[in-house]
Tab-separated table of C-alpha atoms in Angstrom:
chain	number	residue	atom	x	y	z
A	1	UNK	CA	37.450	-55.198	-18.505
A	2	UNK	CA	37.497	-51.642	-19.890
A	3	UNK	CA	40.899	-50.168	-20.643
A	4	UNK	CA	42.033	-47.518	-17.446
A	5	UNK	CA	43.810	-45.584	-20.375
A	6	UNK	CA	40.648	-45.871	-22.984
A	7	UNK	CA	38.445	-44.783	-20.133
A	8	UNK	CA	40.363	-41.840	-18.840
A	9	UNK	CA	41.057	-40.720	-22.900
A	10	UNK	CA	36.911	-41.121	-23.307
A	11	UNK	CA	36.281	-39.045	-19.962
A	12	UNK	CA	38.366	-36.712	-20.840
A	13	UNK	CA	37.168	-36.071	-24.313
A	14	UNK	CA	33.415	-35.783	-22.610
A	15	UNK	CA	34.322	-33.282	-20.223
A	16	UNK	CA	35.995	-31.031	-22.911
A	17	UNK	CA	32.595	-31.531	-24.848
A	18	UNK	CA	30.172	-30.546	-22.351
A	19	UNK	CA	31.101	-27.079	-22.204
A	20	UNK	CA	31.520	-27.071	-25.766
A	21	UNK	CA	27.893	-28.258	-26.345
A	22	UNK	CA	26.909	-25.745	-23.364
A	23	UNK	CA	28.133	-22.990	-25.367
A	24	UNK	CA	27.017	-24.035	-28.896
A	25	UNK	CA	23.301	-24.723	-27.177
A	26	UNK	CA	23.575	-21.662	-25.521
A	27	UNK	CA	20.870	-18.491	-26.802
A	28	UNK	CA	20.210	-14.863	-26.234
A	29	UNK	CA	17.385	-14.712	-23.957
A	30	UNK	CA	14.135	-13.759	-26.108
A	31	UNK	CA	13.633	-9.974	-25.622
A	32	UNK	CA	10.630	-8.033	-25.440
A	33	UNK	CA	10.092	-4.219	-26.608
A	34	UNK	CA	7.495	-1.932	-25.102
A	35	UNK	CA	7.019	0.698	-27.361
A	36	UNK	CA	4.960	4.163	-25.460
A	37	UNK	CA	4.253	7.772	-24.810
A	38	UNK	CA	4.907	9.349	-21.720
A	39	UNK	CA	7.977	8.880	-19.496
A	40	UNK	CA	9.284	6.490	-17.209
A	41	UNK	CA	7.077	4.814	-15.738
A	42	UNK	CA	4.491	7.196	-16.360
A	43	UNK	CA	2.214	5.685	-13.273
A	44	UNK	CA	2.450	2.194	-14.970
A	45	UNK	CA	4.445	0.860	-11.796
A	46	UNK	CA	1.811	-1.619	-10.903
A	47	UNK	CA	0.695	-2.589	-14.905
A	48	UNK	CA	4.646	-3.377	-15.087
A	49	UNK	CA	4.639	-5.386	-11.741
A	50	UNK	CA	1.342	-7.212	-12.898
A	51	UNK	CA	2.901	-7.933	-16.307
A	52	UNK	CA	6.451	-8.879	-15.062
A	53	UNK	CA	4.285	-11.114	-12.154
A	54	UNK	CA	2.046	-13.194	-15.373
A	55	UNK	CA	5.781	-13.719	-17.293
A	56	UNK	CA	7.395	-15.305	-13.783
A	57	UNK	CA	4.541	-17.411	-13.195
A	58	UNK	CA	4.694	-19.049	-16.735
A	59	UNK	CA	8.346	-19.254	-16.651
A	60	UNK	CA	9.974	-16.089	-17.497
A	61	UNK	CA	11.925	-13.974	-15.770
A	62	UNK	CA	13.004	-10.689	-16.493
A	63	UNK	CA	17.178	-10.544	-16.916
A	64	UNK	CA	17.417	-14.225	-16.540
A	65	UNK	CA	15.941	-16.024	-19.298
A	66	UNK	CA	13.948	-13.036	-21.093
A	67	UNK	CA	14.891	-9.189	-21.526
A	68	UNK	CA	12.777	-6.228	-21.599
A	69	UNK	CA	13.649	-3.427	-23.598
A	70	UNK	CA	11.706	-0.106	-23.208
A	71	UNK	CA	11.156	2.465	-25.435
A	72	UNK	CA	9.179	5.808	-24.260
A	73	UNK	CA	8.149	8.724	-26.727
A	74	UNK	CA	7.647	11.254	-23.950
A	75	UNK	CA	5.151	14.030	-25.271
A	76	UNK	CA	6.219	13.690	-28.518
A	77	UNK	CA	4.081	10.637	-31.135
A	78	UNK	CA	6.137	11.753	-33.830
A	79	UNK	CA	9.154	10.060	-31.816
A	80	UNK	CA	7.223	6.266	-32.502
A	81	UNK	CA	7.914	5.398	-35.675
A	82	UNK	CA	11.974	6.215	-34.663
A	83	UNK	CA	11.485	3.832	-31.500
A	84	UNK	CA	9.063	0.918	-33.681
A	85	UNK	CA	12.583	1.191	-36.025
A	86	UNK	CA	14.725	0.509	-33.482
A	87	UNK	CA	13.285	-2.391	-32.068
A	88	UNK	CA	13.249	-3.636	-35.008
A	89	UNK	CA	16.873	-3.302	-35.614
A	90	UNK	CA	17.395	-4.961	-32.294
A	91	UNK	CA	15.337	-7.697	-33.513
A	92	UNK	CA	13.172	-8.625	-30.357
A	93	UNK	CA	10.706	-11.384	-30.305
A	94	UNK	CA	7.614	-9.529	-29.676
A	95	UNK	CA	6.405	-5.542	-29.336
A	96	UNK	CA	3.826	-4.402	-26.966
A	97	UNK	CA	2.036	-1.242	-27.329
A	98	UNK	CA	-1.168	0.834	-26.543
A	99	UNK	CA	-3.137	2.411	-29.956
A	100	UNK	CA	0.042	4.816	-30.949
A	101	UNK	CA	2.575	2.694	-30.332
A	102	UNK	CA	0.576	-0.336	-32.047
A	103	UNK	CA	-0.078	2.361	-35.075
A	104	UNK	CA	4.261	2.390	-35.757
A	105	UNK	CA	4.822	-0.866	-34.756
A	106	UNK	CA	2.564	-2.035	-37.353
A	107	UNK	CA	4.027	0.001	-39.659
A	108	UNK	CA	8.038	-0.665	-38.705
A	109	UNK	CA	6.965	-4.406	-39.346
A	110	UNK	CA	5.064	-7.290	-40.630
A	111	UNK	CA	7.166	-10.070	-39.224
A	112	UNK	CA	7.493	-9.392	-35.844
A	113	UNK	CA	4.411	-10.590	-33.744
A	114	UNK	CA	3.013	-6.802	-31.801
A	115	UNK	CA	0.311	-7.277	-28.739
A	116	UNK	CA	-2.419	-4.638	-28.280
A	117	UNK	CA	-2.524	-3.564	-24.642
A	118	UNK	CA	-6.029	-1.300	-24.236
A	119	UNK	CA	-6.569	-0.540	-28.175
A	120	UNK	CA	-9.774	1.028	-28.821
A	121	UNK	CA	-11.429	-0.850	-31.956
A	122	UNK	CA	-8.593	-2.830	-33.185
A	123	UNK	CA	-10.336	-3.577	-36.551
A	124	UNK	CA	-11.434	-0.021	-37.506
A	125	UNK	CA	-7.884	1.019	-36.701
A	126	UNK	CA	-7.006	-1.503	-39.358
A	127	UNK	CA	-4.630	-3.486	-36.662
A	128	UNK	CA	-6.677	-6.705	-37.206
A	129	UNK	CA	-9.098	-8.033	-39.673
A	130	UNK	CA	-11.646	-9.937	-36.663
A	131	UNK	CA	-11.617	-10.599	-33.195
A	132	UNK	CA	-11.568	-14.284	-33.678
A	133	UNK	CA	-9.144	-14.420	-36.300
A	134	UNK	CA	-6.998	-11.627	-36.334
A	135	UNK	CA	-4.769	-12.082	-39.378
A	136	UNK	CA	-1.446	-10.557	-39.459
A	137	UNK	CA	1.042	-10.135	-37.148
A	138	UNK	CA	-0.752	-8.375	-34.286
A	139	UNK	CA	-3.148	-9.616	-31.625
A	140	UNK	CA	-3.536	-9.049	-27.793
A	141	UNK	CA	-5.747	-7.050	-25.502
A	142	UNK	CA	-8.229	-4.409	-27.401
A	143	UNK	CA	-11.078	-2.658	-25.565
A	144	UNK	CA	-14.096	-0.233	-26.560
A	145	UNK	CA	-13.116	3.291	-24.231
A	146	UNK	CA	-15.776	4.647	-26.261
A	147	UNK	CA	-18.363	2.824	-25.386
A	148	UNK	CA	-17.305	3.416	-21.813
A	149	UNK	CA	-17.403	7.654	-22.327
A	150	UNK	CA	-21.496	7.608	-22.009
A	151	UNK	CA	-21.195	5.585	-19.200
A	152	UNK	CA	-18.955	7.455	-17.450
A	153	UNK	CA	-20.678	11.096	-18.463
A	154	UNK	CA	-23.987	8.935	-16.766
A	155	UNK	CA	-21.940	8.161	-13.348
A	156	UNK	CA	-20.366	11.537	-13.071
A	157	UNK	CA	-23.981	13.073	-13.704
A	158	UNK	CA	-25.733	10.349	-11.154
A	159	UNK	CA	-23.199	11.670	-8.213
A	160	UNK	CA	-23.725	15.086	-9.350
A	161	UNK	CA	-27.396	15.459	-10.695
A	162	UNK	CA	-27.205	19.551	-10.567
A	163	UNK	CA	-24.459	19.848	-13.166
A	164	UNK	CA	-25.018	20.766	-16.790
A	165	UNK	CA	-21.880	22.409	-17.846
A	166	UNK	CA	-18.867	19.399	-18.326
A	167	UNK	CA	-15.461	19.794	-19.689
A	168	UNK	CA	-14.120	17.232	-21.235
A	169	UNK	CA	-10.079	17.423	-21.615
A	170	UNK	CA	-9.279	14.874	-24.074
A	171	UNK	CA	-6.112	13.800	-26.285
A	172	UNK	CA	-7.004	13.317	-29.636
A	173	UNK	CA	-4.440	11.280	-30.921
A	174	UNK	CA	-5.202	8.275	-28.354
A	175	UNK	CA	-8.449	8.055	-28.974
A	176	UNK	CA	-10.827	6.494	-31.493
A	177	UNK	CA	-13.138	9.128	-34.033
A	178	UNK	CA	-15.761	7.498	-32.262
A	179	UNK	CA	-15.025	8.539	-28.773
A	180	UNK	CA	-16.471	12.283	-29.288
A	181	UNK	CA	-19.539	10.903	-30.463
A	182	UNK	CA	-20.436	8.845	-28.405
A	183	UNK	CA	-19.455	11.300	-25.286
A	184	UNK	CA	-21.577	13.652	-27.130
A	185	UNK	CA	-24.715	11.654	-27.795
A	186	UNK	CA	-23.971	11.121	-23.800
A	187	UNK	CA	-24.103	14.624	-23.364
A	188	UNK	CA	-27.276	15.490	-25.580
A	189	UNK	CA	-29.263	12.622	-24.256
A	190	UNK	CA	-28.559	13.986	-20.565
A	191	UNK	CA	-28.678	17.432	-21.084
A	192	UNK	CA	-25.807	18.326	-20.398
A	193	UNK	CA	-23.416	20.877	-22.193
A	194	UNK	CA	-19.609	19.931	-22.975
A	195	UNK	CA	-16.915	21.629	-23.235
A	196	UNK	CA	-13.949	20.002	-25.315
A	197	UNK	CA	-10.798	20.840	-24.573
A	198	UNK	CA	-8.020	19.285	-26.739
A	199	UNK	CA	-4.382	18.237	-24.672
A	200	UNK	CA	-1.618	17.997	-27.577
A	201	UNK	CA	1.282	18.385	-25.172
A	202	UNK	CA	1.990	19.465	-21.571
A	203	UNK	CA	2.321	22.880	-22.318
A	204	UNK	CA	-1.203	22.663	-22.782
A	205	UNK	CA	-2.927	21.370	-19.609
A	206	UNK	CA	-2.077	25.618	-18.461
A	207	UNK	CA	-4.028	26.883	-21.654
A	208	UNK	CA	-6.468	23.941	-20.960
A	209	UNK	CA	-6.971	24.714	-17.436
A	210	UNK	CA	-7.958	28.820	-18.080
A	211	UNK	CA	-10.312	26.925	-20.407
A	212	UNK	CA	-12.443	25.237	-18.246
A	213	UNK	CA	-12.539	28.091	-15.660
A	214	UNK	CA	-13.289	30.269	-18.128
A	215	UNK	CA	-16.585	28.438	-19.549
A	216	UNK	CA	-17.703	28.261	-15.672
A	217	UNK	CA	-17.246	24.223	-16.105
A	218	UNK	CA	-19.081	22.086	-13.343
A	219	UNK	CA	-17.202	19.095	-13.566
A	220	UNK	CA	-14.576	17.654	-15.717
A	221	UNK	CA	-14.194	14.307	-17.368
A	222	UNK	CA	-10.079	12.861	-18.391
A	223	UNK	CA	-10.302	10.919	-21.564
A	224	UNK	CA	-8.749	7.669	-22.104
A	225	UNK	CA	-4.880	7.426	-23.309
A	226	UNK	CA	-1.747	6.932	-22.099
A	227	UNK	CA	-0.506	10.600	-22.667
A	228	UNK	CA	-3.214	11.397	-20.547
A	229	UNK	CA	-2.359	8.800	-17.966
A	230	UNK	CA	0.971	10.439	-17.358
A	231	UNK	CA	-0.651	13.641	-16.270
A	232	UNK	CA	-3.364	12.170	-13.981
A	233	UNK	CA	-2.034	13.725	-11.007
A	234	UNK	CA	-1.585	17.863	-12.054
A	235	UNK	CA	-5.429	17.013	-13.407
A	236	UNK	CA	-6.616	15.630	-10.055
A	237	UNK	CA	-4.846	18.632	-8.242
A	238	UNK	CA	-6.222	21.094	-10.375
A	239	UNK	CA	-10.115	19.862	-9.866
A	240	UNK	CA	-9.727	19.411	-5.982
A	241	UNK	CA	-8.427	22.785	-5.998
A	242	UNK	CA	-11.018	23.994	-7.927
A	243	UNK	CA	-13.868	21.977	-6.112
A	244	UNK	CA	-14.776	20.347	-10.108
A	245	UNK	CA	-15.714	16.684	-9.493
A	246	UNK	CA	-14.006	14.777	-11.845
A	247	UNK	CA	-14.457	11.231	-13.244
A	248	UNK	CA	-11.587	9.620	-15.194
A	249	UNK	CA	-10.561	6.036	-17.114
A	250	UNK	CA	-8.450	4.626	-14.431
A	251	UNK	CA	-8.164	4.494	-10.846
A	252	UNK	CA	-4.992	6.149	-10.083
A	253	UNK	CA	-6.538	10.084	-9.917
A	254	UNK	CA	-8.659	8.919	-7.745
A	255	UNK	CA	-6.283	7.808	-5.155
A	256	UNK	CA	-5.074	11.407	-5.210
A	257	UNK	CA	-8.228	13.391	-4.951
A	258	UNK	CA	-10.131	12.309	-7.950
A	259	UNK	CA	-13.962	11.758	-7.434
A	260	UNK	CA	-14.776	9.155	-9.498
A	261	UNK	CA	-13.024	6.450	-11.723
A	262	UNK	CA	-14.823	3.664	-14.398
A	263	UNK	CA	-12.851	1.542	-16.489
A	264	UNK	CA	-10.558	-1.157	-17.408
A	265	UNK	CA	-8.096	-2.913	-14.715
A	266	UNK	CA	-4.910	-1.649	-16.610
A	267	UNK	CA	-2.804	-4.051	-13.912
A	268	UNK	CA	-5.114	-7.242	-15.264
A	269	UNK	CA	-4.735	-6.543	-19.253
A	270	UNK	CA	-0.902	-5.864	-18.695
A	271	UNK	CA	-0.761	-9.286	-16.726
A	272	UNK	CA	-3.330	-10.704	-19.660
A	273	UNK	CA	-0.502	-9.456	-22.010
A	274	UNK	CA	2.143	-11.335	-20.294
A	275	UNK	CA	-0.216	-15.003	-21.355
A	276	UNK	CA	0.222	-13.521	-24.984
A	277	UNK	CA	3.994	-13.319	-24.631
A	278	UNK	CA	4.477	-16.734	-23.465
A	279	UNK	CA	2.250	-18.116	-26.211
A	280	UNK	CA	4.509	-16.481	-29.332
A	281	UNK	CA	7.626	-17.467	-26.975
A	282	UNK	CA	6.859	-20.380	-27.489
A	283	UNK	CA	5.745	-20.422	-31.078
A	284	UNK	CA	1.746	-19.972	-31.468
A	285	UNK	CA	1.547	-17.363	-34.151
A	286	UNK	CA	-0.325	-14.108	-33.854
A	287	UNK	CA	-3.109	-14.674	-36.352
A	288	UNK	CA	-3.825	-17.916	-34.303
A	289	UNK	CA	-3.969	-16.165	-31.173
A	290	UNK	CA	-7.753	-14.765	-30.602
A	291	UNK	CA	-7.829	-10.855	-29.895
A	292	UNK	CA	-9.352	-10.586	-26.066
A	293	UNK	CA	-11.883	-7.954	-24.413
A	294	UNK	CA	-11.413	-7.077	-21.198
A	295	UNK	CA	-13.707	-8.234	-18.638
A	296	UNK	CA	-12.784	-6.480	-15.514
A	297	UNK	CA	-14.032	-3.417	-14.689
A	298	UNK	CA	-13.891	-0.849	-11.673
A	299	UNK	CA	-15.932	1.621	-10.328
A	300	UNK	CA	-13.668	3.615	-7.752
A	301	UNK	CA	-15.081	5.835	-5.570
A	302	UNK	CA	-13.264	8.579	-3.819
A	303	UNK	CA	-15.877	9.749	-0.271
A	304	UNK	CA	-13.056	11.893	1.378
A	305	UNK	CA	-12.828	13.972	-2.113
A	306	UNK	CA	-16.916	14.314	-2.076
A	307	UNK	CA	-16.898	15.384	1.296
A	308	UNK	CA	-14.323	18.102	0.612
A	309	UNK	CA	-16.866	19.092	-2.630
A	310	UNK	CA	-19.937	18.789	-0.258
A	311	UNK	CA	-21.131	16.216	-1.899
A	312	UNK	CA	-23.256	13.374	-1.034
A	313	UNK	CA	-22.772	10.445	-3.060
A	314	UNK	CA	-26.321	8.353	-3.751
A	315	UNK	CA	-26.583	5.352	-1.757
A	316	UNK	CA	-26.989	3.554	-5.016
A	317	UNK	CA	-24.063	4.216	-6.651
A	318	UNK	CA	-21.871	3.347	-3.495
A	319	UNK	CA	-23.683	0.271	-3.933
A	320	UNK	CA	-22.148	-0.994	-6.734
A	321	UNK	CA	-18.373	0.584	-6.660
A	322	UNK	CA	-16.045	-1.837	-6.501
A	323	UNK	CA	-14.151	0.204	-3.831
A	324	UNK	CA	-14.710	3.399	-1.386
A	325	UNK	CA	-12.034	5.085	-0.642
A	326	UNK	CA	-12.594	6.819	2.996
C-alpha cells in the first residue's frame, strides 16, 4: 500500500508544478500588424469584419489567442516606412499591407513574412519573383486594377453611350505605371477624351473638383487605391450633385449615390488574407505559400442614382450586375 505521507508529499509537489509548467508554457499571443494609408477605418469596416470572421473560423481570435496591431499613415506615404519600423521593433509575426504599405514593409524587413492584400503586379513591383513561387518573404493576395481600368471606362461608356469627355481622378502613388495606359488605350479605342486629374492629398479633391467642372467633364471615373478609398464618399457627393455618372473600383460609392462600381470583393481578399495568416501561424513559409488572384468580382449597379441623372440603364448591362440597387 502507498505511503498516506509519500502520497500527500507527491500531490503536493504536482500541484505546485502545474502552475509552474502553466506559466513556463505560457506565450504572447502571435500578433499581427496592418500597415495603411488613410484613417481609421477608412470604410474598411466590413474588409476588417470579413478578415477578423476567416481568423475565428480557423482558430484565432482577436485579443484572446492573437493580437492585431494597426498602423495608419493618414494622407501622408512618407509616414510608412516610420510605421513598417515600428512593427518591426514590436516584432509581430506577420504584416499585411496594400501596394504602399507592402513597398516599406518590404523594405523595414526580410525576415518577417508580409501578405499582399489587392497589390497591382506584385512581380513588376519587385515584391515577388513568380506567382507560383514567390521567393522571399512576401506572398498573399495581388490583383491586376489595370487591367480592370478599360473595362470599367467600357461599362461607364455602355450606360452612358453619349459621353466623350471623362475625368479620371486618380492617385498616383497607389497605382501601377501601367494603369494610365491602359485607361488610355481604353479611352483612344472608344473615343473618348480623358481628363487626368492627379489626388496627392485631401487638400486636393477642392482643386480637383474646379478641374473637372472646368473641362465640362461628362462623367468621372475613381481610380483604384486605398487613399482613394477613404474619400469615396465627398467623390460620390460631388458627382450626384453635379449630375456626372461615375464608375469606381469598389462598391461602397455606390451605396451612397455612385452610378456604377466593377471590381474586386475587398471583404473576400481581406477574409482570403486571414487563410494566409493561419498558414505562417502555423509555420508554412512565405516563399512556399503560392501568391493568389482574385476571383470574385462585382458589378454594382446604382438605378435610384440613374434615375436622378435621367438615365436609362441598357437592359443588358442590368443583366449581368451582380446587384441593383433600387
Amino acid at each position: 500500500m502507498l505511503d498516506r505521507r509519500a502520497f500527500l508529499v507527491g500531490t503536493g509537489a504536482v500541484l505546485l508544478a502545474a502552475p509552474l509548467a502553466e506559466a513556463q508554457g505560457a506565450k504572447t499571443p502571435p500578433r499581427i500588424g496592418f500597415l495603411l494609408m488613410g484613417f481609421p477605418p477608412a470604410g474598411l469596416t466590413l474588409a476588417f469584419g470579413a478578415f477578423r470572421e476567416g481568423l475565428r473560423e480557423l482558430g484565432w481570435i482577436e485579443n484572446k489567442n492573437v493580437a492585431i496591431e494597426y498602423r495608419w499613415a493618414g494622407e501622408s506615404p512618407h509616414r510608412l516606412p516610420e510605421l513598417a519600423a515600428d512593427l518591426v521593433r514590436l516584432k509581430v509575426d506577420v504584416i499585411i499591407g496594400s501596394t504602399p504599405g507592402v513597398r516599406a514593409a518590404q523594405h523595414a524587413t526580410i525576415s518577417i513574412p508580409i501578405i499582399m492584400c489587392i497589390v497591382d503586379d506584385a512581380v513588376k513591383e519587385g515584391f515577388i519573383q513568380s506567382l507560383a513561387r514567390p521567393g522571399g518573404n512576401i506572398t498573399g493576395m495581388a490583383s491586376f486594377p489595370s487591367e480592370l481600368a478599360g473595362k470599367r471606362l467600357e461599362l461607364l461608356r455602355e450606360a452612358t453611350p453619349k459621353v466623350s469627355r471623362v475625368a479620371l481622378l486618380w492617385n498616383p502613388p497607389s497605382s501601377s505605371p501601367d494603369y494610365m495606359t491602359a485607361i488610355q488605350m481604353a479611352a483612344r479605342s472608344l473615343g473618348v477624351t480623358l481628363q487626368s486629374v492627379e489626388i496627392q492629398t485631401a487638400d486636393d479633391f477642392d482643386r480637383a473638383f474646379a478641374s473637372v467642372l472646368k473641362a465640362r467633364a461628362e462623367a468621372l471615373v475613381l481610380g483604384p487605391g486605398q487613399f482613394l478609398f477613404a474619400h469615396h464618399l465627398e467623390v460620390a457627393e460631388f458627382t450626384l450633385k453635379n449630375r456626372l455618372p461615375s464608375i469606381y473600383a469598389w462598391t461602397d460609392p455606390v451605396r451612397v449615390g455612385g452610378l456604377i462600381a466593377y471590381g474586386v470583393n475587398i471583404p473576400h481578399v481581406y477574409r482570403r488574407a486571414a487563410y494566409y495568416v493561419d498558414k505562417i501561424l502555423r509555420g508554412t513559409r512565405p516563399a512556399d505559400l503560392p501568391v493568389e488572384q482574385p476571383t470574385k468580382f462585382e458589378l454594382v449597379i446604382n438605378l435610384k442614382t440613374a434615375k436622378a441623372l435621367g438615365l436609362t440603364i441598357p437592359p443588358s448591362l442590368l443583366a449581368r450586375a451582380d446587384e441593383v440597387i433600387q
